[in-house]
Coordinates of N, CA, C and O in Angstrom, one line a residue:
X1 N -24.7 -5.9 18.5 CA -23.2 -6.0 18.6 C -22.6 -6.1 17.2 O -23.1 -6.8 16.4
X2 N -21.6 -5.3 17.0 CA -20.9 -5.3 15.7 C -20.0 -6.6 15.6 O -19.4 -7.0 16.5
X3 N -20.0 -7.1 14.4 CA -19.1 -8.2 14.1 C -17.7 -7.8 13.9 O -17.4 -6.7 13.3
X4 N -16.7 -8.5 14.4 CA -15.3 -8.2 14.2 C -15.0 -8.5 12.7 O -15.6 -9.5 12.1
X5 N -14.0 -7.8 12.2 CA -13.7 -8.1 10.8 C -13.0 -9.5 10.7 O -12.3 -9.9 11.7
X6 N -13.1 -10.1 9.6 CA -12.4 -11.4 9.4 C -10.9 -11.1 9.4 O -10.5 -10.1 9.0
X7 N -10.2 -12.1 9.9 CA -8.7 -11.9 9.9 C -8.2 -11.7 8.5 O -8.7 -12.2 7.5
X8 N -7.1 -10.9 8.4 CA -6.4 -10.6 7.2 C -5.0 -11.3 7.3 O -4.3 -11.1 8.3
X9 N -4.7 -12.2 6.4 CA -3.5 -13.0 6.5 C -2.4 -12.4 5.5 O -2.7 -12.3 4.3
X10 N -1.3 -11.9 6.1 CA -0.3 -11.2 5.3 C 0.9 -12.1 5.2 O 1.4 -12.7 6.2
X11 N 1.4 -12.2 4.0 CA 2.6 -13.0 3.8 C 3.5 -12.3 2.7 O 3.0 -11.5 1.9
X12 N 4.7 -12.7 2.7 CA 5.6 -12.2 1.6 C 5.2 -12.7 0.3 O 4.8 -13.9 0.1
X13 N 5.1 -11.8 -0.7 CA 4.8 -12.2 -2.1 C 5.9 -13.2 -2.6 O 7.0 -13.1 -2.2
X14 N 5.5 -14.0 -3.5 CA 6.4 -15.0 -4.2 C 6.3 -14.8 -5.7 O 5.3 -14.2 -6.2
X15 N 7.2 -15.3 -6.4 CA 7.2 -15.2 -7.8 C 5.9 -15.7 -8.4 O 5.4 -15.2 -9.4
X16 N 5.3 -16.8 -7.8 CA 4.1 -17.3 -8.3 C 2.9 -16.4 -8.2 O 1.9 -16.6 -8.8
X17 N 3.1 -15.3 -7.4 CA 2.0 -14.3 -7.2 C 2.0 -13.3 -8.3 O 1.0 -12.5 -8.4
X18 N 3.0 -13.3 -9.1 CA 3.1 -12.2 -10.1 C 1.9 -12.1 -11.0 O 1.4 -10.9 -11.2
X19 N 1.3 -13.1 -11.6 CA 0.1 -13.0 -12.4 C -1.1 -12.3 -11.6 O -1.8 -11.5 -12.1
X20 N -1.2 -12.7 -10.3 CA -2.3 -12.1 -9.5 C -2.0 -10.6 -9.2 O -2.9 -9.8 -9.3
X21 N -0.7 -10.3 -9.0 CA -0.4 -8.8 -8.8 C -0.7 -8.0 -10.0 O -1.2 -6.9 -9.9
X22 N -0.3 -8.6 -11.2 CA -0.6 -7.9 -12.4 C -2.1 -7.7 -12.6 O -2.6 -6.7 -13.1
X23 N -2.9 -8.8 -12.3 CA -4.3 -8.7 -12.5 C -5.0 -7.7 -11.5 O -5.8 -6.9 -11.9
X24 N -4.5 -7.6 -10.3 CA -5.0 -6.6 -9.3 C -4.7 -5.2 -9.8 O -5.6 -4.4 -9.7
X25 N -3.6 -5.0 -10.4 CA -3.2 -3.7 -10.9 C -4.1 -3.3 -12.1 O -4.6 -2.2 -12.2
X26 N -4.2 -4.2 -13.0 CA -5.0 -4.0 -14.2 C -6.5 -3.7 -13.8 O -7.1 -2.7 -14.4
X27 N -7.0 -4.4 -12.9 CA -8.4 -4.2 -12.4 C -8.5 -2.8 -11.8 O -9.5 -2.1 -12.0
X28 N -7.5 -2.5 -10.9 CA -7.6 -1.2 -10.3 C -7.4 -0.1 -11.3 O -8.2 0.9 -11.2
X29 N -6.6 -0.2 -12.2 CA -6.4 0.8 -13.2 C -7.7 1.1 -14.0 O -8.1 2.2 -14.3
X30 N -8.4 0.0 -14.4 CA -9.6 0.1 -15.2 C -10.7 0.8 -14.3 O -11.4 1.7 -14.8
X31 N -10.8 0.4 -13.0 CA -11.8 1.0 -12.2 C -11.5 2.5 -11.9 O -12.4 3.4 -12.0
X32 N -10.2 2.8 -11.7 CA -9.8 4.2 -11.4 C -10.1 5.1 -12.6 O -10.6 6.2 -12.5
X33 N -9.8 4.6 -13.8 CA -10.1 5.4 -15.0 C -11.6 5.6 -15.2 O -12.1 6.7 -15.5
X34 N -12.4 4.5 -15.0 CA -13.8 4.6 -15.2 C -14.5 5.5 -14.1 O -15.3 6.3 -14.4
X35 N -14.2 5.2 -12.9 CA -14.9 5.9 -11.8 C -14.3 7.3 -11.4 O -15.1 8.1 -10.9
X36 N -13.0 7.5 -11.7 CA -12.4 8.7 -11.2 C -11.7 9.5 -12.3 O -11.1 10.5 -12.0
X37 N -11.7 9.0 -13.5 CA -11.1 9.7 -14.6 C -9.6 9.9 -14.5 O -9.1 10.9 -15.1
X38 N -8.9 9.1 -13.8 CA -7.5 9.2 -13.6 C -6.8 8.1 -14.5 O -7.3 7.0 -14.6
X39 N -5.6 8.5 -15.0 CA -4.8 7.5 -15.8 C -3.9 6.7 -14.9 O -3.0 6.1 -15.4
X40 N -4.1 6.8 -13.6 CA -3.2 6.1 -12.7 C -3.1 4.6 -13.1 O -4.0 3.9 -13.3
X41 N -1.8 4.1 -13.1 CA -1.5 2.8 -13.4 C -1.9 2.3 -14.8 O -2.1 1.2 -15.1
X42 N -2.0 3.3 -15.7 CA -2.4 2.9 -17.1 C -1.3 2.3 -17.9 O -1.6 1.7 -18.9
X43 N -0.1 2.4 -17.4 CA 1.1 1.8 -18.1 C 1.0 0.3 -17.7 O 0.6 -0.1 -16.7
X44 N 1.5 -0.6 -18.6 CA 1.5 -2.0 -18.3 C 2.3 -2.3 -17.1 O 3.3 -1.7 -16.8
X45 N 1.9 -3.4 -16.4 CA 2.6 -3.8 -15.2 C 4.0 -4.3 -15.6 O 4.1 -5.0 -16.6
X46 N 5.0 -3.8 -14.9 CA 6.4 -4.2 -15.1 C 6.7 -5.4 -14.3 O 7.1 -5.3 -13.2
X47 N 6.6 -6.6 -15.0 CA 6.9 -7.9 -14.3 C 8.3 -8.0 -13.8 O 8.5 -8.5 -12.7
X48 N 9.3 -7.5 -14.5 CA 10.7 -7.6 -14.1 C 10.8 -6.8 -12.8 O 11.5 -7.2 -11.9
X49 N 10.3 -5.6 -12.7 CA 10.4 -4.8 -11.5 C 9.6 -5.5 -10.4 O 10.1 -5.5 -9.2
X50 N 8.4 -6.0 -10.7 CA 7.7 -6.7 -9.7 C 8.4 -7.9 -9.1 O 8.4 -8.1 -7.9
X51 N 9.1 -8.6 -9.9 CA 9.9 -9.8 -9.4 C 11.1 -9.3 -8.6 O 11.4 -9.9 -7.6
X52 N 11.7 -8.2 -9.0 CA 12.8 -7.7 -8.2 C 12.4 -7.2 -6.8 O 13.0 -7.5 -5.8
X53 N 11.2 -6.6 -6.7 CA 10.7 -6.2 -5.4 C 10.3 -7.4 -4.6 O 10.5 -7.4 -3.4
X54 N 9.8 -8.4 -5.2 CA 9.4 -9.7 -4.5 C 10.7 -10.3 -4.0 O 10.8 -10.7 -2.8
X55 N 11.7 -10.4 -4.8 CA 13.0 -11.0 -4.4 C 13.6 -10.2 -3.2 O 14.3 -10.8 -2.3
X56 N 13.4 -8.9 -3.1 CA 13.9 -8.1 -2.0 C 13.1 -8.3 -0.7 O 13.4 -7.8 0.3
X57 N 11.9 -8.9 -0.9 CA 11.0 -9.1 0.3 C 10.2 -7.8 0.6 O 9.6 -7.7 1.6
X58 N 10.1 -6.9 -0.4 CA 9.4 -5.6 -0.2 C 7.9 -5.7 -0.4 O 7.2 -4.9 0.1
X59 N 7.5 -6.7 -1.2 CA 6.0 -6.8 -1.5 C 5.4 -7.9 -0.7 O 5.9 -9.0 -0.6
X60 N 4.2 -7.6 -0.2 CA 3.4 -8.5 0.6 C 2.0 -8.7 -0.1 O 1.6 -7.8 -0.8
X61 N 1.4 -9.8 0.2 CA 0.0 -10.0 -0.2 C -0.8 -10.3 1.0 O -0.3 -10.8 2.0
X62 N -2.1 -10.0 0.9 CA -3.0 -10.2 2.0 C -4.2 -11.1 1.5 O -4.6 -10.9 0.4
X63 N -4.6 -12.0 2.3 CA -5.7 -12.9 1.9 C -6.7 -13.0 3.1 O -6.3 -12.6 4.2
X64 N -7.8 -13.5 2.8 CA -8.8 -13.6 3.9 C -8.8 -15.0 4.5 O -9.6 -15.3 5.5
X65 N -7.9 -15.9 4.1 CA -7.8 -17.2 4.7 C -6.3 -17.6 4.6 O -5.6 -17.1 3.6
X66 N -5.8 -18.4 5.5 CA -4.4 -18.8 5.3 C -4.2 -19.5 4.0 O -5.0 -20.3 3.5
X67 N -3.2 -19.1 3.3 CA -2.9 -19.6 1.9 C -4.0 -19.3 0.9 O -4.1 -20.0 -0.1
X68 N -4.8 -18.3 1.2 CA -5.9 -18.0 0.3 C -5.4 -17.1 -0.8 O -4.3 -16.6 -0.9
X69 N -6.3 -16.8 -1.7 CA -6.1 -15.9 -2.9 C -5.8 -14.5 -2.4 O -6.5 -14.0 -1.4
X70 N -4.8 -13.9 -3.0 CA -4.5 -12.5 -2.6 C -5.6 -11.6 -2.9 O -6.1 -11.5 -4.0
X71 N -6.1 -10.8 -1.9 CA -7.2 -9.8 -2.1 C -6.6 -8.4 -2.0 O -7.3 -7.5 -2.3
X72 N -5.3 -8.3 -1.6 CA -4.7 -7.0 -1.6 C -3.2 -7.2 -1.6 O -2.7 -8.3 -1.4
X73 N -2.5 -6.1 -2.0 CA -1.0 -6.1 -2.0 C -0.5 -4.8 -1.7 O -1.2 -3.7 -1.9
X74 N 0.7 -4.7 -1.2 CA 1.4 -3.4 -1.0 C 2.9 -3.7 -1.0 O 3.3 -4.8 -0.6
X75 N 3.7 -2.8 -1.5 CA 5.1 -2.8 -1.4 C 5.6 -1.8 -0.4 O 5.1 -0.6 -0.4
X76 N 6.5 -2.2 0.4 CA 7.0 -1.3 1.5 C 8.5 -1.2 1.4 O 9.2 -2.3 1.4
X77 N 9.0 0.0 1.2 CA 10.5 0.2 1.1 C 11.0 1.2 2.2 O 10.3 2.1 2.5
X78 N 12.3 1.0 2.5 CA 12.8 1.9 3.6 C 13.4 3.2 3.0 O 14.0 4.0 3.8
X79 N 13.3 3.4 1.7 CA 13.9 4.6 1.1 C 12.9 5.2 0.1 O 12.2 4.5 -0.6
X80 N 12.8 6.5 0.1 CA 12.0 7.2 -0.8 C 12.7 7.7 -2.0 O 14.0 7.8 -2.0
X81 N 12.0 8.2 -3.0 CA 12.6 8.7 -4.2 C 13.0 10.2 -4.1 O 12.2 11.0 -3.7
X82 N 14.3 10.5 -4.3 CA 14.7 11.9 -4.3 C 14.1 12.8 -5.4 O 14.1 14.0 -5.3
X83 N 13.4 12.1 -6.3 CA 12.7 12.9 -7.3 C 11.4 13.5 -6.7 O 10.8 14.4 -7.2
X84 N 10.9 12.8 -5.7 CA 9.6 13.3 -5.1 C 9.8 13.9 -3.7 O 9.2 14.9 -3.4
X85 N 10.7 13.3 -2.9 CA 10.8 13.8 -1.5 C 12.1 14.6 -1.4 O 13.1 14.2 -2.0
X86 N 12.1 15.8 -0.7 CA 13.2 16.6 -0.6 C 14.2 16.1 0.4 O 13.9 15.2 1.2
X87 N 15.4 16.7 0.5 CA 16.5 16.2 1.4 C 16.0 16.2 2.8 O 16.3 15.3 3.6
X88 N 15.3 17.2 3.3 CA 14.8 17.3 4.6 C 13.9 16.2 4.9 O 13.9 15.5 6.0
X89 N 13.0 15.9 4.0 CA 12.0 14.8 4.2 C 12.7 13.4 4.2 O 12.4 12.6 5.0
X90 N 13.7 13.3 3.3 CA 14.4 12.0 3.2 C 15.3 11.8 4.4 O 15.6 10.6 4.7
X91 N 15.6 12.8 5.1 CA 16.5 12.7 6.3 C 15.7 12.1 7.5 O 16.2 11.6 8.5
X92 N 14.4 12.2 7.5 CA 13.5 11.7 8.5 C 13.3 10.2 8.3 O 13.0 9.7 7.2
X93 N 13.5 9.4 9.4 CA 13.3 7.9 9.2 C 11.9 7.6 8.8 O 10.9 8.0 9.5
X94 N 11.8 7.0 7.6 CA 10.5 6.7 7.0 C 10.5 5.4 6.3 O 11.5 4.9 5.8
X95 N 9.3 4.9 6.1 CA 9.1 3.8 5.1 C 8.1 4.3 4.1 O 7.3 5.2 4.4
X96 N 8.1 3.7 2.9 CA 7.4 4.2 1.7 C 6.6 3.1 1.1 O 7.1 2.0 0.8
X97 N 5.3 3.4 0.9 CA 4.4 2.4 0.3 C 4.3 2.7 -1.2 O 4.3 3.8 -1.6
X98 N 4.0 1.6 -2.0 CA 3.7 1.8 -3.4 C 2.9 0.5 -3.8 O 2.8 -0.4 -3.0
X99 N 2.3 0.6 -4.9 CA 1.5 -0.5 -5.5 C 0.5 -1.0 -4.4 O 0.2 -2.2 -4.4
X100 N -0.1 -0.1 -3.7 CA -1.1 -0.5 -2.7 C -2.5 -0.7 -3.4 O -3.1 0.2 -3.9
X101 N -2.9 -2.0 -3.4 CA -4.1 -2.3 -4.2 C -5.0 -3.3 -3.5 O -4.5 -4.2 -2.9
X102 N -6.3 -3.1 -3.6 CA -7.2 -4.0 -3.0 C -8.2 -4.5 -4.1 O -8.6 -3.6 -4.9
X103 N -8.4 -5.7 -4.2 CA -9.3 -6.3 -5.2 C -10.7 -5.6 -5.0 O -11.2 -5.5 -3.9
X104 N -11.2 -5.1 -6.1 CA -12.5 -4.4 -6.1 C -13.6 -5.2 -5.5 O -14.6 -4.7 -5.0
X105 N -13.6 -6.5 -5.7 CA -14.6 -7.4 -5.1 C -14.7 -7.2 -3.6 O -15.8 -7.6 -3.0
X106 N -13.7 -6.8 -3.0 CA -13.6 -6.7 -1.5 C -13.6 -5.3 -1.0 O -13.3 -5.0 0.2
X107 N -13.9 -4.3 -1.9 CA -13.9 -2.9 -1.5 C -14.9 -2.7 -0.4 O -16.0 -3.3 -0.4
X108 N -14.6 -1.7 0.5 CA -15.6 -1.4 1.5 C -15.5 -2.3 2.7 O -16.3 -2.1 3.6
X109 N -14.6 -3.2 2.8 CA -14.6 -4.1 3.9 C -13.4 -3.8 4.9 O -13.2 -4.5 5.8
X110 N -12.8 -2.7 4.7 CA -11.7 -2.2 5.6 C -10.4 -2.9 5.4 O -9.5 -2.8 6.2
X111 N -10.2 -3.6 4.3 CA -9.0 -4.3 4.0 C -7.8 -3.3 3.8 O -6.8 -3.5 4.4
X112 N -8.1 -2.3 3.0 CA -7.0 -1.3 2.8 C -6.6 -0.6 4.1 O -5.5 -0.4 4.4
X113 N -7.6 -0.3 4.9 CA -7.3 0.4 6.2 C -6.5 -0.5 7.1 O -5.6 -0.1 7.7
X114 N -6.9 -1.8 7.2 CA -6.2 -2.7 8.1 C -4.8 -2.9 7.6 O -3.8 -3.0 8.3
X115 N -4.6 -3.1 6.2 CA -3.3 -3.3 5.7 C -2.4 -2.0 5.9 O -1.2 -2.1 6.2
X116 N -3.0 -0.8 5.8 CA -2.3 0.4 6.0 C -1.9 0.5 7.5 O -0.8 0.9 7.8
X117 N -2.8 0.1 8.4 CA -2.4 0.1 9.8 C -1.3 -0.9 10.1 O -0.4 -0.6 10.9
X118 N -1.4 -2.0 9.5 CA -0.3 -3.0 9.7 C 1.0 -2.5 9.2 O 2.1 -2.6 9.8
X119 N 1.0 -1.8 8.0 CA 2.2 -1.3 7.4 C 2.8 -0.2 8.4 O 4.0 -0.1 8.5
X120 N 2.0 0.6 9.0 CA 2.4 1.7 9.9 C 3.1 1.0 11.1 O 4.1 1.5 11.6
X121 N 2.4 0.0 11.6 CA 3.0 -0.8 12.8 C 4.3 -1.4 12.4 O 5.3 -1.3 13.2
X122 N 4.4 -2.0 11.3 CA 5.7 -2.6 10.8 C 6.8 -1.5 10.7 O 7.9 -1.7 11.0
X123 N 6.4 -0.4 10.1 CA 7.3 0.7 9.9 C 7.8 1.2 11.3 O 9.0 1.5 11.5
X124 N 6.9 1.4 12.2 CA 7.3 1.8 13.6 C 8.3 0.8 14.2 O 9.3 1.2 14.8
X125 N 8.0 -0.5 14.1 CA 8.9 -1.5 14.6 C 10.3 -1.4 14.0 O 11.3 -1.8 14.6
X126 N 10.4 -1.0 12.7 CA 11.7 -0.8 12.0 C 12.4 0.5 12.3 O 13.4 0.8 11.8
X127 N 11.7 1.3 13.2 CA 12.3 2.6 13.5 C 11.9 3.8 12.7 O 12.5 4.9 12.8
X128 N 11.0 3.6 11.8 CA 10.5 4.7 11.0 C 9.5 5.6 11.8 O 8.6 5.1 12.5
X129 N 9.7 6.9 11.7 CA 8.9 7.9 12.4 C 7.6 8.1 11.6 O 6.5 8.5 12.2
X130 N 7.6 7.9 10.3 CA 6.5 8.2 9.4 C 6.4 7.1 8.3 O 7.4 6.5 8.0
X131 N 5.2 6.9 7.9 CA 4.9 6.0 6.7 C 4.4 7.0 5.6 O 3.6 7.8 5.9
X132 N 5.0 6.8 4.4 CA 4.7 7.8 3.3 C 4.2 7.0 2.1 O 4.5 5.9 1.9
X133 N 3.5 7.8 1.3 CA 3.0 7.3 0.0 C 2.9 8.5 -0.9 O 2.6 9.6 -0.5
X134 N 3.1 8.2 -2.2 CA 2.9 9.2 -3.2 C 1.8 8.6 -4.2 O 1.8 7.4 -4.5
X135 N 0.8 9.5 -4.5 CA -0.3 9.0 -5.4 C -0.4 10.0 -6.5 O 0.1 11.1 -6.5
X136 N -1.1 9.5 -7.5 CA -1.3 10.4 -8.7 C -2.0 11.7 -8.3 O -3.0 11.7 -7.6
X137 N -1.4 12.7 -8.9 CA -1.9 14.1 -8.5 C -3.3 14.3 -8.9 O -4.1 15.1 -8.3
X138 N -3.8 13.6 -10.0 CA -5.2 13.9 -10.4 C -6.2 12.9 -9.8 O -7.4 13.0 -10.1
X139 N -5.8 12.0 -9.0 CA -6.7 11.1 -8.3 C -7.2 11.6 -7.0 O -6.8 11.1 -5.9
X140 N -8.0 12.6 -7.1 CA -8.5 13.3 -5.8 C -9.3 12.4 -4.9 O -9.4 12.6 -3.7
X141 N -10.0 11.4 -5.5 CA -10.7 10.4 -4.7 C -9.8 9.6 -3.8 O -10.0 9.4 -2.6
X142 N -8.6 9.3 -4.3 CA -7.6 8.6 -3.5 C -7.0 9.5 -2.5 O -6.7 9.1 -1.3
X143 N -6.8 10.8 -2.8 CA -6.4 11.8 -1.8 C -7.4 11.8 -0.6 O -7.0 11.8 0.5
X144 N -8.7 11.8 -1.0 CA -9.7 11.9 0.1 C -9.7 10.6 0.9 O -9.8 10.7 2.2
X145 N -9.4 9.5 0.3 CA -9.3 8.2 1.0 C -8.2 8.3 2.0 O -8.4 7.9 3.2
X146 N -7.0 8.7 1.6 CA -5.9 8.7 2.5 C -6.2 9.7 3.7 O -5.9 9.4 4.8
X147 N -6.7 10.8 3.4 CA -7.0 11.8 4.4 C -8.0 11.2 5.4 O -7.9 11.3 6.7
X148 N -9.0 10.5 4.9 CA -10.0 9.8 5.8 C -9.4 8.7 6.7 O -9.9 8.4 7.8
X149 N -8.3 8.2 6.2 CA -7.5 7.1 7.0 C -6.5 7.7 7.9 O -5.7 7.0 8.5
X150 N -6.5 9.1 8.0 CA -5.6 9.7 9.0 C -4.2 10.1 8.4 O -3.3 10.5 9.2
X151 N -4.1 10.1 7.1 CA -2.8 10.5 6.5 C -2.9 12.0 6.3 O -4.0 12.6 6.1
X152 N -1.8 12.7 6.3 CA -1.7 14.1 6.1 C -1.1 14.4 4.7 O -0.1 13.8 4.4
X153 N -1.6 15.3 4.0 CA -1.0 15.8 2.8 C 0.2 16.6 3.1 O 0.2 17.5 4.0
X154 N 1.3 16.2 2.5 CA 2.6 16.9 2.7 C 2.7 18.1 1.7 O 2.9 19.2 2.0
X155 N 2.6 17.7 0.4 CA 2.7 18.7 -0.7 C 2.5 17.9 -2.0 O 2.5 16.7 -2.0
X156 N 2.5 18.7 -3.1 CA 2.5 18.0 -4.4 C 3.8 18.3 -5.1 O 4.1 19.5 -5.3
X157 N 4.6 17.3 -5.4 CA 5.8 17.5 -6.1 C 5.6 17.8 -7.5 O 4.8 17.1 -8.2
X158 N 6.3 18.8 -8.0 CA 6.1 19.2 -9.4 C 6.9 18.2 -10.3 O 7.9 17.6 -9.9
X159 N 6.5 18.1 -11.5 CA 7.2 17.3 -12.5 C 6.9 15.8 -12.4 O 7.6 15.0 -13.1
X160 N 5.9 15.4 -11.6 CA 5.6 14.0 -11.5 C 4.1 13.8 -11.5 O 3.4 14.5 -10.7
X161 N 3.6 12.9 -12.3 CA 2.2 12.7 -12.3 C 1.7 12.0 -11.0 O 0.5 12.0 -10.7
X162 N 2.6 11.3 -10.3 CA 2.2 10.7 -9.0 C 2.9 11.5 -7.9 O 3.5 10.9 -7.0
X163 N 2.8 12.8 -7.9 CA 3.5 13.6 -7.0 C 2.7 14.1 -5.8 O 3.2 15.0 -5.0
X164 N 1.5 13.6 -5.6 CA 0.7 14.0 -4.3 C 1.3 13.2 -3.2 O 1.2 12.0 -3.2
X165 N 1.9 13.9 -2.3 CA 2.6 13.2 -1.2 C 1.9 13.2 0.1 O 1.4 14.3 0.6
X166 N 1.7 12.1 0.7 CA 1.0 11.9 2.0 C 1.9 11.1 3.0 O 2.7 10.3 2.6
X167 N 1.7 11.4 4.3 CA 2.4 10.6 5.3 C 1.5 10.5 6.6 O 0.5 11.2 6.7
X168 N 1.8 9.5 7.4 CA 1.2 9.4 8.7 C 2.3 9.0 9.7 O 3.2 8.2 9.4
X169 N 2.1 9.5 10.9 CA 3.1 9.2 12.0 C 2.9 7.8 12.4 O 1.8 7.2 12.3
X170 N 4.0 7.2 12.8 CA 3.9 5.8 13.3 C 4.0 5.6 14.8 O 3.9 4.5 15.3
X171 N 4.2 6.7 15.5 CA 4.5 6.7 16.9 C 3.4 6.0 17.7 O 3.6 5.3 18.7
X172 N 2.1 6.2 17.3 CA 1.0 5.6 18.0 C 0.5 4.3 17.3 O -0.5 3.7 17.7
X173 N 1.2 3.8 16.3 CA 0.8 2.6 15.6 C 0.8 1.4 16.5 O 1.8 1.2 17.2
X174 N -0.3 0.7 16.5 CA -0.4 -0.6 17.3 C -0.5 -1.7 16.4 O -1.0 -1.6 15.3
X175 N -0.1 -2.9 16.9 CA -0.3 -4.1 16.1 C -1.8 -4.3 15.8 O -2.6 -4.4 16.8
X176 N -2.2 -4.3 14.6 CA -3.7 -4.5 14.3 C -4.2 -5.9 14.8 O -3.5 -6.9 14.7
X177 N -5.3 -5.8 15.5 CA -5.9 -7.1 16.1 C -6.2 -8.1 15.0 O -6.1 -9.3 15.3
X178 N -6.7 -7.8 13.9 CA -7.2 -8.8 12.9 C -6.3 -9.0 11.7 O -6.8 -9.3 10.7
X179 N -5.0 -8.8 11.9 CA -4.0 -9.1 10.9 C -3.0 -10.1 11.4 O -2.5 -10.0 12.5
X180 N -2.9 -11.2 10.6 CA -2.0 -12.3 11.0 C -0.9 -12.4 10.0 O -1.2 -12.5 8.8
X181 N 0.3 -12.4 10.5 CA 1.5 -12.6 9.6 C 1.7 -14.1 9.4 O 1.7 -14.8 10.3
X182 N 2.0 -14.4 8.1 CA 2.3 -15.8 7.8 C 3.7 -15.9 7.3 O 4.1 -15.3 6.3
X183 N 4.5 -16.7 8.0 CA 5.9 -16.9 7.5 C 6.8 -15.6 7.8 O 6.3 -14.6 8.2
X184 N 8.1 -15.8 7.5 CA 9.0 -14.6 7.7 C 8.8 -13.5 6.7 O 8.5 -13.7 5.6
X185 N 8.9 -12.3 7.3 CA 8.8 -11.1 6.4 C 10.1 -10.3 6.6 O 10.6 -10.2 7.7
X186 N 10.6 -9.8 5.5 CA 11.9 -9.1 5.6 C 11.7 -7.6 5.5 O 12.6 -6.8 5.1
X187 N 10.6 -7.0 5.9 CA 10.4 -5.6 5.8 C 11.2 -4.8 6.8 O 11.4 -5.2 7.9

């Protein structure tokens, strides 16, 4: 018999989480550069922008225990960038992911998949037909990951190093069994 995954506890990020978010990003950037030869996230973490997204309630963290250390994070917004998505795409009700990061110590445990499923379910509840993400064009390993998780490649936007555009429909998204929300979320 297969073991069920440990619950994933999702809560709104707080200002006090900023050092952890910066550390997760730095760790991910180093791993991506070493393992995949991509410069994704090689720019320093923008703490001011991070705090603004936290203040808007757009960033969440996930832990393996209530009030535990963040092992993953994602930012979810109701609007996409017109630099990446065309007018027709932006007219479709969608939510957009960014800064989707899982602590490398917990890689391979399905945390990213569960957090992505949860984000799709939350997007569906908010009336979004699709959940979208843009990733670095040269990070083909990440492209393969998204495809394996059921995302469809839309196109690659020219003029942006993070212009590989992916989406997944939310119509069939169900509340993930092993994800627990903690406290109010404003997504």
